[in-house]
Amino acid sequence: MKQRIMNNVGLLVALSIFLTFTAASVVMYEKYNSYMQQDVKNEAKYIRYAIENIGEEYLTEETGNLTTSRITLTRPDGTVLYDSEKYPDSMENHKSRPEFESAREKGSGAVVRFSETLSEQTFYYAVKLDSGNILRVAKTTDSVFHTMLSSFTLMGVLLLAILTVGFFLMERQTKKLIEPINQLDLEHPLEHVEYEELRPLLKRVDQQNKQIAQQVQELRQAETVRREFSANVSHELKTPLMSISGYAELMKNEMVRPQDVPEFAGRIYDEASRLTSLVQDIIEISKLDEKSGEMPFETVDLYEVVQDISQNLTLPAKKRKVTVLTEGKSAEIYGVRHILYEMLYNLVDNAIKYNREGGYVRVRLEKEGEHVIFSVEDNGIGIPREEQERIFERFYRVDKSHSRKTGGTGLGLAIVKHGAVLHHAEILLNSEPEKGTKIQIRF
């Protein structure tokens, strides 16, 4: 960046000097031409005045020596009568010269002629006298371009000196300019903004830093969740398998009394059922993690889903002496039917499992504008406030001993959370220990 700034500024300085010199040369050329033309014109008028008053005898050798101009007098037919630099007899006829023709016809004429070999230019001005003769005054000088060319060496030295000083100053100024940029704290770019012009860029850097930090945090959290999930899955699968293996081994080795075989078979069946439920929940939550675009979305009447769930949980509710109350009417949303069923089933099932004898579970479905609100309320054991933020984590249990007794997999509420994300729904939780819990899903 530093080198680029210096190159650009150096080019700009050199171009500026060149353009300035060119412009000055053009202006000087025009002014010089104008001055020389006016000078010979004035001198011609002066000599004409002298001739008109004194006569042509005014034109002598001494007159020619008094001026640097060349004076020529001719007849109307172009014959030279007098010349301040040559003998008239040795000179050719001037009849065809443009300035003489113009003076003879119009009274005066001006011409500038260049000599490329001598790099000179001559300014001519001719005027017609009262006698009909033609007076011409000429001045020869070096051409303006020749003068400028002769100054190119000086200009080159001057340009080199200016560029040297300019590059030195640019080096210092560029270093001073870039130093605050090099000292920017890219971790906190908006803390010390030296140049307001950089603020939009630094804002973008700051936003990207925040996005990167958030992404890193999310990746770390995802990695932590993955590790915990793997460890929990291993543990949760190992426990029922060890139980099944232990009971089966006892029965195989005939270490169980015949009358106890049904009890052991029942335990094996319960553990196998728990294992099956766990595997199904793991598969379900894995599908939700993938957010597959092949999910069968359709129009679903949540009231029908709630009715099915209430019927399926009637027996477990009776066993626990819990009353399930259902309120609401038809309410349709666009979603995945089996995911919605799993979500609502898990919430109602938990409300029954974590209740007390004689308790109730109130399931309500209502519309609120364009939204559908599903809520489950119970007067069960409740959830401690410090645990409420974690209950939707995979395999997290508030009361692990109670969860073991109820046969939960620890994935039910995680499925609820991921299902809500899939359906762009919002989950609201309100719970107090020993008073009950209310969970709402706002579709």
mmCIF file of N, CA and C in Angstrom, residues 58-106:
data_model
loop_
_atom_site.group_PDB
_atom_site.id
_atom_site.type_symbol
_atom_site.label_atom_id
_atom_site.label_comp_id
_atom_site.label_asym_id
_atom_site.label_seq_id
_atom_site.Cartn_x
_atom_site.Cartn_y
_atom_site.Cartn_z
ATOM 1 N N TYR A 58 15.369 59.296 -45.880
ATOM 2 C CA TYR A 58 15.525 58.899 -44.463
ATOM 3 C C TYR A 58 16.175 57.519 -44.349
ATOM 4 N N LEU A 59 15.930 56.731 -45.383
ATOM 5 C CA LEU A 59 16.454 55.367 -45.377
ATOM 6 C C LEU A 59 17.901 55.372 -45.849
ATOM 7 N N THR A 60 18.803 55.376 -44.907
ATOM 8 C CA THR A 60 20.236 55.366 -45.205
ATOM 9 C C THR A 60 20.880 54.178 -44.494
ATOM 10 N N GLU A 61 22.177 54.032 -44.726
ATOM 11 C CA GLU A 61 22.899 52.945 -44.051
ATOM 12 C C GLU A 61 22.890 53.142 -42.544
ATOM 13 N N GLU A 62 22.959 54.422 -42.145
ATOM 14 C CA GLU A 62 22.943 54.727 -40.708
ATOM 15 C C GLU A 62 21.602 54.354 -40.077
ATOM 16 N N THR A 63 20.517 54.549 -40.838
ATOM 17 C CA THR A 63 19.187 54.167 -40.319
ATOM 18 C C THR A 63 19.130 52.670 -40.038
ATOM 19 N N GLY A 64 19.711 51.898 -40.936
ATOM 20 C CA GLY A 64 19.715 50.448 -40.729
ATOM 21 C C GLY A 64 20.544 50.030 -39.546
ATOM 22 N N ASN A 65 21.614 50.808 -39.252
ATOM 23 C CA ASN A 65 22.466 50.447 -38.122
ATOM 24 C C ASN A 65 21.831 50.774 -36.777
ATOM 25 N N LEU A 66 20.813 51.656 -36.807
ATOM 26 C CA LEU A 66 20.182 52.077 -35.550
ATOM 27 C C LEU A 66 19.169 51.051 -35.008
ATOM 28 N N THR A 67 18.861 50.046 -35.786
ATOM 29 C CA THR A 67 17.848 49.062 -35.361
ATOM 30 C C THR A 67 18.319 47.644 -35.671
ATOM 31 N N THR A 68 17.786 46.712 -34.895
ATOM 32 C CA THR A 68 18.093 45.296 -35.150
ATOM 33 C C THR A 68 17.160 44.717 -36.198
ATOM 34 N N SER A 69 16.183 45.478 -36.593
ATOM 35 C CA SER A 69 15.234 45.008 -37.602
ATOM 36 C C SER A 69 15.809 45.204 -38.994
ATOM 37 N N ARG A 70 15.265 44.469 -39.938
ATOM 38 C CA ARG A 70 15.655 44.611 -41.336
ATOM 39 C C ARG A 70 14.586 45.444 -42.036
ATOM 40 N N ILE A 71 15.050 46.493 -42.733
ATOM 41 C CA ILE A 71 14.118 47.404 -43.392
ATOM 42 C C ILE A 71 14.278 47.253 -44.899
ATOM 43 N N THR A 72 13.140 47.099 -45.581
ATOM 44 C CA THR A 72 13.155 46.945 -47.042
ATOM 45 C C THR A 72 12.095 47.861 -47.641
ATOM 46 N N LEU A 73 12.494 48.531 -48.767
ATOM 47 C CA LEU A 73 11.548 49.402 -49.477
ATOM 48 C C LEU A 73 11.503 48.948 -50.929
ATOM 49 N N THR A 74 10.298 48.744 -51.470
ATOM 50 C CA THR A 74 10.159 48.283 -52.859
ATOM 51 C C THR A 74 9.140 49.140 -53.589
ATOM 52 N N ARG A 75 9.269 49.070 -54.942
ATOM 53 C CA ARG A 75 8.236 49.699 -55.764
ATOM 54 C C ARG A 75 6.992 48.803 -55.761
ATOM 55 N N PRO A 76 5.894 49.295 -56.268
ATOM 56 C CA PRO A 76 4.678 48.468 -56.347
ATOM 57 C C PRO A 76 4.878 47.208 -57.181
ATOM 58 N N ASP A 77 5.848 47.252 -58.141
ATOM 59 C CA ASP A 77 6.061 46.057 -58.968
ATOM 60 C C ASP A 77 7.005 45.057 -58.309
ATOM 61 N N GLY A 78 7.492 45.322 -57.058
ATOM 62 C CA GLY A 78 8.323 44.393 -56.321
ATOM 63 C C GLY A 78 9.804 44.655 -56.428
ATOM 64 N N THR A 79 10.216 45.652 -57.209
ATOM 65 C CA THR A 79 11.647 45.953 -57.338
ATOM 66 C C THR A 79 12.148 46.560 -56.042
ATOM 67 N N VAL A 80 13.269 46.055 -55.547
ATOM 68 C CA VAL A 80 13.805 46.517 -54.272
ATOM 69 C C VAL A 80 14.538 47.832 -54.468
ATOM 70 N N LEU A 81 14.153 48.865 -53.697
ATOM 71 C CA LEU A 81 14.795 50.170 -53.742
ATOM 72 C C LEU A 81 15.811 50.331 -52.611
ATOM 73 N N TYR A 82 15.507 49.701 -51.479
ATOM 74 C CA TYR A 82 16.395 49.861 -50.319
ATOM 75 C C TYR A 82 16.271 48.613 -49.439
ATOM 76 N N ASP A 83 17.414 48.186 -48.902
ATOM 77 C CA ASP A 83 17.437 47.100 -47.917
ATOM 78 C C ASP A 83 18.572 47.379 -46.949
ATOM 79 N N SER A 84 18.270 47.252 -45.653
ATOM 80 C CA SER A 84 19.263 47.623 -44.634
ATOM 81 C C SER A 84 20.358 46.576 -44.463
ATOM 82 N N GLU A 85 20.250 45.431 -45.112
ATOM 83 C CA GLU A 85 21.254 44.383 -44.936
ATOM 84 C C GLU A 85 21.934 43.974 -46.244
ATOM 85 N N LYS A 86 21.290 44.217 -47.416
ATOM 86 C CA LYS A 86 21.873 43.811 -48.699
ATOM 87 C C LYS A 86 21.772 44.949 -49.714
ATOM 88 N N TYR A 87 22.568 44.788 -50.812
ATOM 89 C CA TYR A 87 22.464 45.751 -51.901
ATOM 90 C C TYR A 87 21.196 45.453 -52.684
ATOM 91 N N PRO A 88 20.415 46.447 -52.977
ATOM 92 C CA PRO A 88 19.140 46.239 -53.691
ATOM 93 C C PRO A 88 19.321 45.543 -55.029
ATOM 94 N N ASP A 89 20.417 45.863 -55.741
ATOM 95 C CA ASP A 89 20.583 45.283 -57.070
ATOM 96 C C ASP A 89 20.773 43.765 -57.038
ATOM 97 N N SER A 90 21.237 43.259 -55.881
ATOM 98 C CA SER A 90 21.510 41.814 -55.798
ATOM 99 C C SER A 90 20.301 41.014 -55.310
ATOM 100 N N MET A 91 19.214 41.713 -55.077
ATOM 101 C CA MET A 91 18.051 41.039 -54.485
ATOM 102 C C MET A 91 17.003 40.740 -55.544
ATOM 103 N N GLU A 92 16.275 39.661 -55.345
ATOM 104 C CA GLU A 92 15.231 39.246 -56.280
ATOM 105 C C GLU A 92 13.978 40.090 -56.078
ATOM 106 N N ASN A 93 13.106 40.020 -57.027
ATOM 107 C CA ASN A 93 11.853 40.761 -56.977
ATOM 108 C C ASN A 93 10.970 40.205 -55.851
ATOM 109 N N HIS A 94 10.342 41.146 -55.105
ATOM 110 C CA HIS A 94 9.519 40.770 -53.948
ATOM 111 C C HIS A 94 8.028 40.784 -54.256
ATOM 112 N N LYS A 95 7.699 40.839 -55.519
ATOM 113 C CA LYS A 95 6.296 40.991 -55.891
ATOM 114 C C LYS A 95 5.430 39.831 -55.387
ATOM 115 N N SER A 96 6.007 38.622 -55.366
ATOM 116 C CA SER A 96 5.210 37.441 -55.007
ATOM 117 C C SER A 96 5.185 37.161 -53.502
ATOM 118 N N ARG A 97 5.892 37.987 -52.735
ATOM 119 C CA ARG A 97 5.891 37.749 -51.294
ATOM 120 C C ARG A 97 4.494 38.045 -50.722
ATOM 121 N N PRO A 98 3.963 37.199 -49.841
ATOM 122 C CA PRO A 98 2.596 37.370 -49.318
ATOM 123 C C PRO A 98 2.375 38.706 -48.629
ATOM 124 N N GLU A 99 3.400 39.163 -47.863
ATOM 125 C CA GLU A 99 3.193 40.412 -47.137
ATOM 126 C C GLU A 99 3.125 41.612 -48.075
ATOM 127 N N PHE A 100 3.891 41.544 -49.205
ATOM 128 C CA PHE A 100 3.846 42.632 -50.192
ATOM 129 C C PHE A 100 2.506 42.641 -50.917
ATOM 130 N N GLU A 101 2.047 41.462 -51.298
ATOM 131 C CA GLU A 101 0.756 41.385 -51.987
ATOM 132 C C GLU A 101 -0.359 41.933 -51.103
ATOM 133 N N SER A 102 -0.331 41.546 -49.815
ATOM 134 C CA SER A 102 -1.366 42.009 -48.895
ATOM 135 C C SER A 102 -1.282 43.512 -48.683
ATOM 136 N N ALA A 103 -0.044 44.047 -48.575
ATOM 137 C CA ALA A 103 0.118 45.495 -48.365
ATOM 138 C C ALA A 103 -0.324 46.272 -49.598
ATOM 139 N N ARG A 104 0.015 45.762 -50.800
ATOM 140 C CA ARG A 104 -0.361 46.439 -52.033
ATOM 141 C C ARG A 104 -1.884 46.473 -52.205
ATOM 142 N N GLU A 105 -2.554 45.375 -51.822
ATOM 143 C CA GLU A 105 -3.996 45.293 -52.038
ATOM 144 C C GLU A 105 -4.803 45.856 -50.867
ATOM 145 N N LYS A 106 -4.319 45.635 -49.630
ATOM 146 C CA LYS A 106 -5.115 46.018 -48.453
ATOM 147 C C LYS A 106 -4.504 47.142 -47.632
#
